[in-house]
Every structure is written in C-alpha cells, then in structure tokens.
Coordinates of C-alpha atoms in Angstrom, one line a residue:
Chain A
M1214 CA 0.0 0.0 0.0
D1215 CA 1.2 3.5 -0.8
T1216 CA 2.0 5.4 2.3
T1217 CA 3.7 8.4 1.0
H1218 CA 1.0 9.8 -1.3
H1219 CA 0.5 12.9 0.8
S1220 CA 4.0 14.3 0.0
A1221 CA 3.6 18.1 -0.4
T1222 CA 2.6 19.2 -3.9
P1223 CA 5.0 21.8 -5.3
T1224 CA 2.5 23.7 -7.3
E1225 CA 0.2 26.2 -5.6
P1226 CA -3.0 24.3 -4.7
A1227 CA -6.4 25.8 -5.3
A1228 CA -8.3 27.2 -2.3
A1229 CA -10.7 24.3 -1.8
P1230 CA -8.1 21.5 -1.7
R1231 CA -6.0 23.7 0.6
R1232 CA -8.8 24.1 3.0
W1233 CA -9.5 20.3 2.8
A1234 CA -5.8 19.6 3.5
A1235 CA -6.0 21.8 6.6
I1236 CA -9.3 20.3 7.9
Q1237 CA -8.8 16.7 7.0
P1238 CA -6.3 15.7 9.8
W1239 CA -8.7 17.1 12.4
L1240 CA -11.6 15.3 10.8
T1241 CA -9.7 12.1 11.0
L1242 CA -8.7 12.8 14.6
L1243 CA -12.4 13.3 15.4
A1244 CA -13.3 10.1 13.6
R1245 CA -10.6 8.2 15.5
L1246 CA -11.9 9.5 18.8
A1247 CA -15.5 8.9 18.0
L1248 CA -15.0 5.4 16.7
A1249 CA -12.7 4.6 19.7
G1250 CA -15.5 5.8 22.0
V1251 CA -18.1 3.7 20.2
L1252 CA -16.0 0.6 20.3
A1253 CA -14.9 1.0 23.9
W1254 CA -18.6 1.5 25.0
A1255 CA -19.6 -1.5 22.9
A1256 CA -17.0 -3.6 24.6
V1257 CA -17.7 -2.5 28.2
S1258 CA -21.5 -2.8 27.8
K1259 CA -21.2 -6.4 26.6
L1260 CA -19.6 -7.6 29.8
P1261 CA -19.7 -9.7 31.9
P1262 CA -19.0 -12.3 29.2
A1263 CA -22.1 -14.4 30.0
L1264 CA -24.1 -11.5 28.5
S1265 CA -22.0 -11.3 25.5
V1266 CA -22.2 -15.1 24.9
Q1267 CA -26.0 -14.8 25.1
S1268 CA -26.0 -12.1 22.5
V1269 CA -23.9 -14.2 20.1
E1270 CA -26.1 -17.3 20.7
A1271 CA -29.2 -15.3 19.8
Y1272 CA -28.0 -15.1 16.2
Q1273 CA -28.2 -19.0 16.0
L1274 CA -25.2 -19.1 13.7
F1275 CA -22.6 -20.9 15.8
S1276 CA -22.3 -24.0 17.9
P1277 CA -22.3 -23.3 21.7
G1278 CA -18.5 -23.7 21.9
V1279 CA -17.9 -21.2 19.1
A1280 CA -20.5 -18.8 20.4
E1281 CA -18.8 -18.9 23.8
F1282 CA -15.4 -18.2 22.3
I1283 CA -16.8 -15.3 20.2
G1284 CA -18.7 -14.0 23.2
F1285 CA -15.5 -13.9 25.3
T1286 CA -13.1 -12.4 22.6
L1287 CA -15.3 -10.0 20.7
P1288 CA -15.5 -7.4 23.4
L1289 CA -11.8 -7.7 23.9
L1290 CA -11.1 -7.2 20.2
E1291 CA -13.3 -4.1 20.2
L1292 CA -11.4 -2.8 23.3
A1293 CA -8.1 -3.4 21.5
F1294 CA -9.2 -1.5 18.4
A1295 CA -10.5 1.3 20.6
L1296 CA -7.1 1.6 22.3
L1297 CA -5.2 1.6 19.0
L1298 CA -7.5 4.3 17.5
L1299 CA -7.0 6.4 20.6
L1300 CA -3.3 6.0 20.4
G1301 CA -3.2 6.5 16.6
L1302 CA -1.0 3.4 16.1
A1303 CA -1.1 1.8 12.6
T1304 CA -4.0 4.1 12.1
R1305 CA -4.7 3.1 8.5
Y1306 CA -4.8 -0.6 9.2
V1307 CA -6.8 -0.3 12.4
G1308 CA -9.3 1.9 10.6
A1309 CA -9.6 -0.8 7.8
A1310 CA -9.9 -3.6 10.4
S1311 CA -12.6 -1.7 12.3
G1312 CA -14.4 -1.1 9.0
L1313 CA -14.2 -4.8 8.3
L1314 CA -15.6 -5.6 11.7
M1315 CA -18.6 -3.3 10.9
V1316 CA -19.2 -5.1 7.7
V1317 CA -19.3 -8.4 9.6
F1318 CA -21.7 -6.9 12.1
I1319 CA -24.0 -5.6 9.3
A1320 CA -23.9 -9.0 7.6
G1321 CA -24.9 -10.7 10.9
I1322 CA -27.8 -8.3 11.4
V1323 CA -28.9 -8.8 7.8
S1324 CA -28.9 -12.5 8.3
A1325 CA -30.9 -12.3 11.5
W1326 CA -33.4 -10.1 9.7
A1327 CA -33.6 -12.3 6.7
R1328 CA -34.2 -15.4 8.8
G1329 CA -37.0 -13.6 10.7
L1330 CA -35.4 -13.8 14.1
D1331 CA -36.7 -11.5 16.8
I1332 CA -33.5 -10.4 18.5
D1333 CA -31.7 -7.4 19.8
C1334 CA -28.5 -7.0 17.8
G1335 CA -26.5 -7.1 21.0
C1336 CA -24.3 -4.3 19.5
F1337 CA -24.4 -2.4 22.8
G1338 CA -25.3 -4.1 26.1
T1339 CA -27.4 -7.2 26.3
G1340 CA -28.7 -8.8 23.1
G1341 CA -31.0 -11.8 22.9
Q1342 CA -34.6 -12.4 22.3
V1343 CA -37.0 -9.5 22.1
A1344 CA -40.8 -9.4 21.5
E1345 CA -42.0 -9.6 18.0
G1346 CA -42.1 -6.1 16.4
E1347 CA -39.5 -4.8 18.9
T1348 CA -36.6 -5.4 16.6
S1349 CA -34.7 -2.4 15.1
Y1350 CA -32.6 -4.0 12.4
G1351 CA -32.9 -1.1 9.9
L1352 CA -31.8 1.4 12.6
D1353 CA -28.9 -0.9 13.7
I1354 CA -27.7 -1.3 10.1
A1355 CA -27.9 2.5 9.5
R1356 CA -25.9 3.1 12.6
D1357 CA -23.3 0.6 11.7
L1358 CA -23.0 2.1 8.2
G1359 CA -22.3 5.4 10.0
F1360 CA -19.5 3.8 11.9
L1361 CA -18.3 2.2 8.7
A1362 CA -18.0 5.6 7.2
L1363 CA -15.9 6.8 10.1
A1364 CA -13.6 3.8 9.7
A1365 CA -13.3 4.4 5.9
L1366 CA -12.3 8.0 6.5
I1367 CA -9.6 6.8 8.9
A1368 CA -8.3 4.1 6.6
I1369 CA -8.3 6.3 3.4
R1370 CA -6.9 9.5 5.1
P1371 CA -5.0 8.3 8.1
R1372 CA -3.1 11.5 8.6
S1373 CA -4.1 13.1 11.9
P1374 CA -2.6 15.0 14.9
L1375 CA -2.0 13.4 18.2
A1376 CA -1.1 10.0 16.8
L1377 CA 1.8 7.7 17.8
D1378 CA 2.3 7.0 14.1
R1379 CA 3.8 10.5 13.7
L1380 CA 6.5 9.6 16.2
F1381 CA 7.6 6.9 13.7
G1382 CA 7.4 9.4 10.8
L1383 CA 4.2 7.9 9.3
Y1384 CA 1.3 10.0 7.9
R1385 CA 3.0 13.3 8.7
Chain B
M245 CA 35.1 8.8 -16.9
G246 CA 32.9 10.0 -19.7
K247 CA 30.0 12.3 -19.2
A248 CA 27.5 9.5 -20.0
A249 CA 29.1 7.2 -17.5
R250 CA 29.1 9.8 -14.8
E251 CA 25.4 10.5 -15.4
A252 CA 24.7 6.8 -15.3
S253 CA 26.4 6.3 -12.0
R254 CA 24.6 9.4 -10.6
E255 CA 21.3 7.9 -11.7
R256 CA 22.3 4.6 -10.1
L257 CA 23.1 6.3 -6.8
K258 CA 19.8 8.2 -6.9
Q259 CA 17.9 5.0 -7.5
E260 CA 19.7 3.3 -4.7
R261 CA 18.8 6.1 -2.4
E262 CA 15.2 5.9 -3.4
R263 CA 15.2 2.2 -2.8
A264 CA 16.8 2.6 0.6
K265 CA 14.2 5.2 1.5
K266 CA 11.4 2.9 0.4
R267 CA 13.0 0.0 2.4
A268 CA 13.2 2.2 5.5
A269 CA 9.6 3.3 5.1
R270 CA 8.5 -0.3 4.7
A271 CA 10.5 -1.3 7.8
K272 CA 8.9 1.5 9.7
M273 CA 5.4 0.5 8.6
L274 CA 6.1 -3.1 9.5
G275 CA 7.3 -2.1 12.9
V276 CA 4.2 0.0 13.5
V277 CA 1.8 -2.7 12.3
G278 CA 3.8 -5.3 14.4
A279 CA 3.4 -3.0 17.4
A280 CA -0.3 -2.7 16.8
L281 CA -0.7 -6.5 16.4
A282 CA 1.2 -6.9 19.7
V283 CA -1.3 -4.6 21.4
V284 CA -4.2 -6.6 20.0
L285 CA -2.6 -9.9 21.1
V286 CA -1.9 -8.6 24.6
V287 CA -5.4 -7.2 25.1
V288 CA -7.3 -10.1 23.5
G289 CA -5.1 -12.9 24.7
G290 CA -4.5 -11.5 28.2
G291 CA -8.2 -10.6 28.5
Y292 CA -9.2 -14.1 27.4
L293 CA -6.9 -15.7 29.9
F294 CA -8.2 -13.5 32.7
L295 CA -11.9 -14.1 31.8
S296 CA -11.5 -17.8 31.5
Q297 CA -9.6 -18.0 34.7
Q298 CA -12.4 -16.1 36.3
R299 CA -15.0 -18.5 34.9
A300 CA -13.0 -21.5 36.1
Q301 CA -12.9 -20.0 39.6
E302 CA -16.7 -19.4 39.4
Q303 CA -17.2 -23.0 38.4
E304 CA -15.2 -24.4 41.3
F305 CA -18.3 -25.0 43.4
A306 CA -20.3 -26.5 40.6
D307 CA -21.9 -29.9 41.3
R308 CA -20.8 -30.0 44.9
Y309 CA -24.3 -30.9 46.1
E310 CA -23.1 -32.8 49.1
D311 CA -21.8 -29.5 50.5
L312 CA -25.1 -27.7 50.1
P313 CA -27.2 -26.6 53.1
P314 CA -30.8 -27.7 53.4
Q315 CA -33.4 -26.9 50.7
T316 CA -36.7 -25.8 52.2
L317 CA -39.8 -25.9 50.1
Q318 CA -42.0 -22.8 50.6
Q319 CA -45.8 -22.4 50.5
D320 CA -45.8 -20.8 47.1
G321 CA -43.6 -23.6 45.6
S322 CA -40.4 -21.7 45.8
V323 CA -37.3 -23.1 47.5
V324 CA -34.9 -21.6 50.0
L325 CA -31.4 -22.8 50.1
A326 CA -29.7 -21.7 53.4
G327 CA -28.1 -23.1 56.5
K328 CA -30.2 -23.4 59.6
G329 CA -30.6 -20.1 61.4
V330 CA -28.3 -18.2 59.1
E331 CA -28.5 -14.5 59.1
A332 CA -27.5 -13.2 55.7
P333 CA -28.7 -11.2 52.7
A334 CA -31.7 -12.8 51.0
V335 CA -31.1 -13.4 47.2
E336 CA -34.2 -14.0 45.2
V337 CA -33.6 -15.7 41.8
Y338 CA -36.5 -15.5 39.3
A339 CA -35.9 -17.7 36.3
D340 CA -37.8 -19.5 33.5
F341 CA -36.3 -22.9 32.6
Q342 CA -36.8 -22.1 28.9
C343 CA -35.2 -18.7 28.9
P344 CA -31.7 -18.6 27.3
A345 CA -30.6 -15.6 29.3
C346 CA -31.4 -17.6 32.5
K347 CA -29.2 -20.4 31.3
Q348 CA -26.3 -18.0 30.8
F349 CA -27.0 -16.5 34.3
E350 CA -27.0 -20.0 35.8
N351 CA -23.8 -20.9 34.0
A352 CA -22.0 -17.8 35.2
S353 CA -23.5 -17.3 38.7
G354 CA -25.2 -20.5 39.8
P355 CA -22.2 -22.2 41.4
T356 CA -21.3 -19.0 43.2
L357 CA -24.9 -18.7 44.6
Q358 CA -24.7 -22.3 45.9
Q359 CA -21.3 -21.6 47.4
L360 CA -22.6 -18.4 49.1
A361 CA -25.4 -20.5 50.6
A362 CA -23.0 -23.2 51.7
E363 CA -20.7 -20.7 53.4
G364 CA -23.7 -19.1 55.2
E365 CA -23.0 -15.8 53.3
A366 CA -26.4 -15.7 51.6
I367 CA -30.0 -17.1 51.8
V368 CA -30.7 -18.1 48.2
H369 CA -34.3 -18.1 47.3
Y370 CA -35.1 -19.9 44.0
R371 CA -38.4 -18.7 42.6
P372 CA -39.2 -20.3 39.3
V373 CA -41.6 -18.5 37.0
S374 CA -43.0 -19.1 33.6
I375 CA -42.8 -15.9 31.5
F376 CA -43.4 -18.0 28.4
A377 CA -46.7 -19.7 29.6
Q378 CA -48.7 -17.5 27.2
A379 CA -46.4 -17.9 24.3
E380 CA -46.8 -20.3 21.4
A381 CA -46.0 -24.0 22.0
P382 CA -43.5 -25.5 22.2
L383 CA -42.0 -22.5 24.0
S384 CA -44.9 -22.4 26.5
A385 CA -45.1 -26.1 26.9
N386 CA -41.4 -26.5 27.6
S387 CA -41.4 -23.7 30.1
L388 CA -44.4 -25.1 32.0
R389 CA -43.3 -28.8 31.9
G390 CA -39.8 -27.8 33.2
A391 CA -41.2 -25.7 36.0
A392 CA -43.7 -28.3 37.1
A393 CA -41.0 -31.0 37.1
A394 CA -38.7 -28.8 39.1
R395 CA -41.5 -28.3 41.6
A396 CA -42.0 -32.0 41.8
A397 CA -38.2 -32.4 42.4
A398 CA -38.6 -29.9 45.3
D399 CA -40.9 -32.4 47.0
H400 CA -38.0 -34.7 47.2
D401 CA -35.4 -32.2 48.4
A402 CA -33.6 -32.2 45.0
F403 CA -34.7 -28.9 43.5
V404 CA -31.2 -27.4 43.2
Q405 CA -29.8 -30.4 41.4
Y406 CA -32.8 -30.6 39.2
N407 CA -32.6 -26.9 38.5
D408 CA -29.1 -27.3 37.2
L409 CA -30.0 -30.3 35.1
L410 CA -32.9 -28.5 33.4
F411 CA -30.6 -25.5 32.5
E412 CA -27.9 -27.9 31.3
N413 CA -30.4 -29.5 29.0
Q414 CA -32.4 -26.5 28.0
P415 CA -34.0 -26.9 24.5
P416 CA -33.2 -24.3 21.9
E417 CA -36.0 -21.7 21.7
G418 CA -38.7 -22.8 19.4
S419 CA -38.0 -26.6 19.4
E420 CA -39.7 -29.3 21.5
G421 CA -37.7 -30.3 24.6
F422 CA -38.0 -31.3 28.3
A423 CA -39.6 -34.5 27.1
V424 CA -41.4 -36.5 29.8
E425 CA -38.9 -39.4 29.6
D426 CA -36.0 -37.0 30.0
L427 CA -37.6 -35.2 32.9
K428 CA -38.0 -38.5 34.7
Q429 CA -34.5 -39.6 33.9
W430 CA -33.1 -36.3 35.3
G431 CA -35.0 -37.0 38.4
E432 CA -33.1 -40.2 38.8
D433 CA -29.8 -38.4 38.0
A434 CA -30.7 -35.9 40.7
G435 CA -31.0 -38.8 43.2
I436 CA -34.8 -39.1 43.4
D437 CA -35.7 -42.8 43.6
D438 CA -39.3 -42.3 44.8
P439 CA -41.7 -43.4 41.9
E440 CA -44.1 -40.7 43.0
F441 CA -41.8 -38.2 41.3
A442 CA -42.2 -39.9 37.9
E443 CA -45.9 -40.2 38.3
R444 CA -46.2 -36.5 39.2
V445 CA -44.1 -35.5 36.2
E446 CA -46.3 -37.5 33.9
A447 CA -49.5 -36.1 35.4
E448 CA -48.3 -32.5 35.2
S449 CA -47.1 -33.0 31.6
K450 CA -50.6 -34.0 30.6
V451 CA -51.9 -30.9 32.3
V452 CA -49.5 -28.9 30.3
A453 CA -50.6 -30.5 27.0
T454 CA -54.3 -29.8 27.8
F455 CA -53.3 -26.3 28.8
T456 CA -51.4 -25.4 25.6
D457 CA -53.3 -27.4 23.0
D458 CA -56.9 -27.1 24.2
Y459 CA -57.5 -24.7 27.1
M460 CA -55.4 -21.7 26.0
P461 CA -56.8 -21.4 22.5
R462 CA -60.3 -21.5 23.8
L463 CA -59.5 -19.0 26.6
R464 CA -57.8 -16.7 24.2
S465 CA -60.6 -16.6 21.6
A466 CA -63.2 -16.2 24.3
A467 CA -61.2 -13.3 25.8
Q468 CA -60.6 -11.7 22.4
E469 CA -64.4 -11.7 21.7
Q470 CA -65.3 -10.0 24.9
L471 CA -62.3 -7.9 26.0
N472 CA -59.9 -5.6 24.2
E473 CA -56.2 -6.4 24.0
S474 CA -55.1 -3.9 26.7
E475 CA -57.6 -5.4 29.2
I476 CA -56.2 -8.9 28.5
Q477 CA -52.7 -7.6 29.0
E478 CA -53.7 -5.9 32.2
M479 CA -55.2 -9.1 33.7
G480 CA -52.1 -11.2 33.1
L481 CA -52.4 -15.0 32.7
A482 CA -53.6 -15.7 36.2
G483 CA -56.3 -13.0 36.0
L484 CA -57.3 -14.3 32.6
I485 CA -57.8 -17.9 33.9
E486 CA -60.0 -16.5 36.7
W487 CA -62.0 -14.5 34.1
G488 CA -62.4 -17.7 32.0
G489 CA -63.9 -19.5 35.1
D490 CA -66.6 -16.8 35.2
N491 CA -67.2 -16.7 31.5
G492 CA -67.6 -20.3 30.4
V493 CA -64.0 -21.4 29.9
D494 CA -63.6 -24.0 32.6
G495 CA -60.1 -24.1 34.1
S496 CA -60.8 -26.4 36.9
F497 CA -58.3 -29.0 35.5
L498 CA -55.6 -26.6 36.7
Q499 CA -56.6 -26.9 40.3
D500 CA -53.9 -28.1 42.7
T501 CA -51.4 -28.5 39.8
Y502 CA -47.9 -27.4 39.9
V503 CA -48.6 -25.8 36.5
K504 CA -51.1 -23.5 38.1
E505 CA -48.7 -22.9 41.0
V506 CA -46.0 -21.5 38.7
I507 CA -48.5 -19.4 36.8
D508 CA -49.6 -17.9 40.1
A509 CA -46.0 -17.4 41.2
T510 CA -45.4 -15.5 38.0
A511 CA -48.4 -13.3 38.7
A512 CA -47.3 -12.7 42.2
V513 CA -43.8 -11.4 41.3
K514 CA -45.4 -8.9 38.9
D515 CA -47.4 -7.6 41.8
R516 CA -44.5 -7.8 44.3
Y517 CA -42.2 -5.8 42.1
S518 CA -44.7 -3.8 40.1
S519 CA -43.0 -0.4 39.6
G520 CA -39.9 1.8 39.8
A521 CA -36.3 0.6 39.5
N522 CA -37.1 -2.7 41.0
A523 CA -40.0 -3.6 38.6
F524 CA -40.0 -7.1 37.4
G525 CA -39.3 -6.9 33.7
G526 CA -38.4 -10.4 32.6
T527 CA -36.1 -13.3 33.5
P528 CA -33.6 -13.8 35.0
S529 CA -34.2 -11.2 37.7
V530 CA -32.1 -11.3 40.8
Y531 CA -33.0 -9.3 43.9
V532 CA -30.7 -8.8 46.9
N533 CA -32.9 -7.9 49.9
G534 CA -35.5 -6.7 47.4
E535 CA -33.1 -4.6 45.4
K536 CA -32.9 -5.6 41.8
M537 CA -29.4 -6.4 40.5
G538 CA -28.3 -5.1 37.1
D539 CA -25.9 -6.8 34.6
A540 CA -23.5 -7.6 37.5
A541 CA -25.8 -10.6 38.3
F542 CA -24.3 -12.3 35.2
S543 CA -21.0 -13.0 36.9
G544 CA -20.3 -14.9 40.1
D545 CA -18.0 -12.1 41.3
G546 CA -20.8 -9.6 40.7
V547 CA -23.2 -11.6 42.8
R548 CA -20.6 -12.1 45.5
D549 CA -19.9 -8.4 45.7
A550 CA -23.6 -7.5 45.9
V551 CA -24.1 -10.0 48.7
Q552 CA -21.1 -8.9 50.7
Q553 CA -22.3 -5.3 50.6
A554 CA -25.8 -6.1 51.7
E555 CA -27.2 -6.4 55.2
P556 CA -28.9 -9.6 56.5
G557 CA -32.3 -9.9 55.0
E558 CA -35.6 -11.8 55.4
V559 CA -37.3 -14.4 53.3
S560 CA -40.7 -13.2 52.4
T561 CA -42.4 -16.6 52.2
E562 CA -43.2 -19.3 54.8
P563 CA -42.0 -22.9 54.7
L564 CA -44.7 -25.3 53.4
A565 CA -44.9 -27.8 56.2
A566 CA -42.6 -27.3 59.1
G567 CA -41.3 -30.5 60.4
A568 CA -43.2 -32.7 58.0
G569 CA -41.5 -35.2 55.7
A570 CA -40.7 -34.2 52.2
D571 CA -43.7 -35.9 50.6
A572 CA -46.2 -34.5 53.1
G573 CA -45.6 -31.2 51.4
A574 CA -46.8 -32.4 48.0
S575 CA -50.2 -31.3 46.8
P576 CA -52.6 -34.0 45.9
E577 CA -52.4 -35.5 42.4
P578 CA -54.1 -33.4 39.8
E579 CA -57.1 -34.8 38.0
V580 CA -56.4 -34.7 34.3
S581 CA -59.5 -34.1 32.1
P582 CA -59.1 -34.2 28.4

C-alpha cells in the first residue's frame, strides 16, 4: 500500500483543496476518537462475558462452543481496536480492520433479519430475544453504516494529529 | 570517466537512495503494524486468559451438592437454600427454565450462589416462574413442563440439582424439549428414587398438554371476543384464567397442579415488584434484599460483591410444612381431564 501519497505538492493548490488539506487531519482525529469511544462503549457494555455469549447465541449461527469463544473475545477485540485508535498506532490498518468488523456486524444483522429472528443485535449491552415487532434491524444497520463511514475515512486518510504514528514518521 | 558514465552512476546512486528510503519506510510500517498487532494480542489474549480463569474460579463450586445446606420448600412452591438459622442477605432468583438468558445466568453465577449459601453468606431463594406460559407452544409447553417437574423435584429435596440439570439440557428456543422421559431420567440423575416423582411429572405434563393445546386457544378466543387487547394484557395470565372461570371457559383441571402454581408465582412477582427501578421486567431477575441487580448478576463475582455489601435480610415466604416429611408437602395429584 502506498504510504507516501501525501507528500507536499510543489504547485500552488487551489483554495478548496488547501482548506481540505487543513481540515482533514482534524476530521480524521475526530473520527478516530468517535470510533474509539463507540468501540470501547460497545466492549464494556457487553460484559460480563455471560451476557456477550448470550447475544452471540441469539443469532443462532454458531455452535455453543464457538458462540462462547466469540462472546469472550469480541468485546476484547473491540477494546483493543479502541485503544489503538485512541493512540493512533497503525491508524490506516486499524481503521480498515474496524471497517471490516462493521461489515461483519452488518452481515450478521442482515442474516438475522432475513431469517425472521426477533433479536436485539447485541451491539451495545445485552442482546438476545425481544418481543415480535420490537426489533430495530434497519436502525442498527444504518448506525453501523455510519461507523463504517468513520472507519473508511480513517483508513483512506490516516493523517491526523496526536497519533503515535507520527513519532515513527508515518502519515505526517 | 565520460559524461555519459558519470550520469549513469549518478542515476544509479539516486535509484539506490530511493530504494533505501522505500525500504526504511516499509520497515517503519512493518514495525508499527507489528506493534499494533502486539497490542491486539496482549489485550485479547490477556483478557481471554483473565476471563477464562475467572470463569474457572466461578465453576469451582459446581456440582458440589453434598456441601449444600438444606433446601426448604415454601408455600408458594419456591425453594430456600440456606443453612439453619443463618442471618445473611436474601437473594431471590426469578428464572424461567426455557429462557436462554437464564441459562447464561445459571452458568455464570449459579455455582457462586450455591457456594454463598453453603458458606452461610447468603440465603438463596429460588423462585421459578413461567414468562413463556402464554407464548406459542413448544416455548410455553417446555417452560411449564420444566417448571412443574422442578417443583416435583422440590418435593424430594432435590430442587437445586434438578434446576441445574434443566438448564444444562435447555432446549433451543422454538424446538420441542424437556420430554417426559428425559424429565423422569433427570430426576433419577438428581438422586430421586421415589416413583411418586415420575408419576407426578407424567400427570403434570398431561396438564401442560391440555393447557397449551386445548384450554389456552379456547380461553384466548373467548377473551378476544369480549375484551380488548389492553384489558387482556392488564389481567395477566392468572387473571385471565380467573376471568375464564366466570365466562364459560372451565379451568378447573388446573386446580392443585404445579402448572397453576408456577402461573400464580409469575403473577405474584409482577405484583410484588410492580413499579420503579425494582419492577420485574423479565427473567432472569435477581434481587438482593428486594433490590434488583443489574448486569453484574451475570458474573459470580458480581453476585458475591452485591451479597457482601448487603445487610442480612428476610425471606418473604413461609415454609410449606414445618417438620413434616418431604412428601407431606406435596399437593394432591391433579385430576387430568381431556
């Protein structure tokens, strides 16, 4: 992947691109912090792990053993991504991985919807069975698409202030 | 050296510098990505180790039934697990044997509750309910069959063992489970050798079948003809059954059954915790001295913390038959009418 595409252009840039160049790092920083907050909250609200396991089982996609493993590790993975986004370490790759995670979540919700399950997505806090007509799949997917957009911005434009990457001379 | 050669060597040097720069950039990138992977590994791996160790600790007391204090059957069919004369916080556990979240709760916190009772740190009050009684079969039938069988096990001082076996073998939501033969077998597994248990399980299971296949559809359609949906909701199942008795839907086959007992217990908890932060909103619900626990109930440590911070409490029910033998507490056999 090309990592040096942002080397300064020698010609005088037009006003709009210049403004974008000035704003973009701050937008990426905001996206990093927002996505980190979302992921950290998602992780913490899933615990203790028994709750998280229950949310995974509600999707009826995995055997009990696999569901338990996912239930234990998913909040931890979210926590790790949140930490990395906060630190700004390997920003582009963590952004891409977070985006991928959102795609997986969206696919899971779509599959639950398509199979006519009545579950809470378990995205934040406790999932599991809900009463018929109390599902909110559309809203959940829209929300995850929003998070996916944040992740995409971070992956495509990783340059941002207050990032460990800068100490290593990356995305300056 | 000719001009052309000089230029060629300069070009070569330039290319080499470019390559070195690229190599350095790639090394830097690899280093950063490696550091990020290390962070993921530490957080996920370390966290997983920590959580599984915690789970292993919570499971330490699982299946140690010989260490349990006495189980005392109460008038409403609930069971108190506590040492004699123990003064400790009262922990009420409301669960439906068919509810997946209750299974998760039991997996995570059940052994700790039993341990707290064994140590005299808590009075554990098991209060089975059936939140699924009005749902479609097999959900409703499983829930009621399980609850009635557990109540029968309580007649033989084996409620706690039977409770664990039911959750262990919980059928997936929407599929037939808790078959009569299994329910009887688990009774043997729980150490019940009295044939009365198996008879009772069979009788109650017939009551459940009549209830879900014949009685409920009639009751529902009668109610829908004469009442509106919010009135039906308002009544609850126990109220609806009473209404049916006055309006031509005979529910007398439920009299003195454990099925009816758990339906009444479910109505009672909705009255007991009807509003505010402690309102009963589903299963599992755990109350420490009447204060509802949040998500912390889903870990043994969370339950232990809550108990340790609470004052000694009171059990709100009375024992069924003080001093009488186990079977003296059993209600008479139900009459099963088709």
